[in-house]
CSV table of C-alpha atoms in Angstrom, one decimal:
chain,number,residue,atom,x,y,z
D,24,MET,CA,0.0,0.0,0.0
D,25,ASP,CA,1.3,3.5,-0.9
D,26,ASN,CA,1.2,5.4,2.4
D,27,SER,CA,1.6,8.7,0.7
D,28,ASN,CA,-2.0,8.9,-0.4
D,29,ASP,CA,-4.4,9.8,2.5
D,30,ASN,CA,-7.3,8.7,0.4
D,31,ASN,CA,-6.5,4.9,0.4
D,32,LEU,CA,-9.4,2.7,1.4
D,33,ILE,CA,-9.3,-0.9,2.6
D,34,SER,CA,-12.2,-3.0,1.7
D,35,LEU,CA,-13.4,-5.8,3.9
D,36,ALA,CA,-15.9,-8.6,3.1
D,37,ASN,CA,-19.2,-8.7,5.0
D,38,GLY,CA,-18.9,-10.5,8.3
D,39,LYS,CA,-15.3,-9.6,8.9
D,40,VAL,CA,-15.9,-6.9,11.5
D,41,LEU,CA,-18.6,-7.9,13.9
D,42,LEU,CA,-19.8,-6.2,17.1
D,43,SER,CA,-21.6,-8.4,19.6
D,44,ALA,CA,-22.8,-8.3,23.2
D,45,THR,CA,-24.4,-10.7,25.6
D,46,VAL,CA,-26.6,-9.7,28.5
D,47,THR,CA,-28.0,-11.8,31.4
D,48,VAL,CA,-30.9,-10.5,33.5
D,49,VAL,CA,-31.6,-12.1,37.0
D,50,ASP,CA,-35.0,-11.4,38.6
D,51,GLY,CA,-35.8,-11.4,42.4
D,52,ASP,CA,-36.2,-15.3,42.6
D,53,ASN,CA,-33.0,-15.9,40.6
D,54,ASP,CA,-34.6,-16.7,37.2
D,55,THR,CA,-32.3,-15.8,34.4
D,56,ALA,CA,-32.8,-14.8,30.8
D,57,THR,CA,-29.9,-14.3,28.4
D,58,GLY,CA,-29.8,-12.6,25.1
D,59,THR,CA,-27.2,-11.9,22.4
D,60,VAL,CA,-27.2,-9.1,19.8
D,61,SER,CA,-24.7,-8.6,17.0
D,62,ALA,CA,-24.1,-6.1,14.2
D,63,ASP,CA,-22.1,-6.5,11.0
D,64,LEU,CA,-20.2,-3.3,10.8
D,65,VAL,CA,-19.1,-3.8,7.2
D,66,ALA,CA,-22.5,-4.6,5.7
D,67,THR,CA,-22.7,-3.2,2.1
D,68,SER,CA,-26.3,-2.0,2.1
D,69,ALA,CA,-26.8,-1.0,5.8
D,70,SER,CA,-25.9,-2.2,9.3
D,71,ARG,CA,-27.9,-5.3,10.2
D,72,MET,CA,-28.8,-6.4,13.7
D,73,THR,CA,-29.8,-9.8,14.8
D,74,TYR,CA,-31.1,-10.8,18.2
D,75,ARG,CA,-31.1,-14.4,19.6
D,76,ALA,CA,-32.6,-15.2,22.9
């Protein structure tokens, strides 16, 4: 890569940069629920989010 050009772009394929988080909630009698959310930060059309419980 020619570092003298500040306008160089690096292209990444979809799914190469993912942001994800997992959360667990505990209620008063110690029941738990866990969920995961993730976002593809390199999606070509728009950011996509999925949620799995």
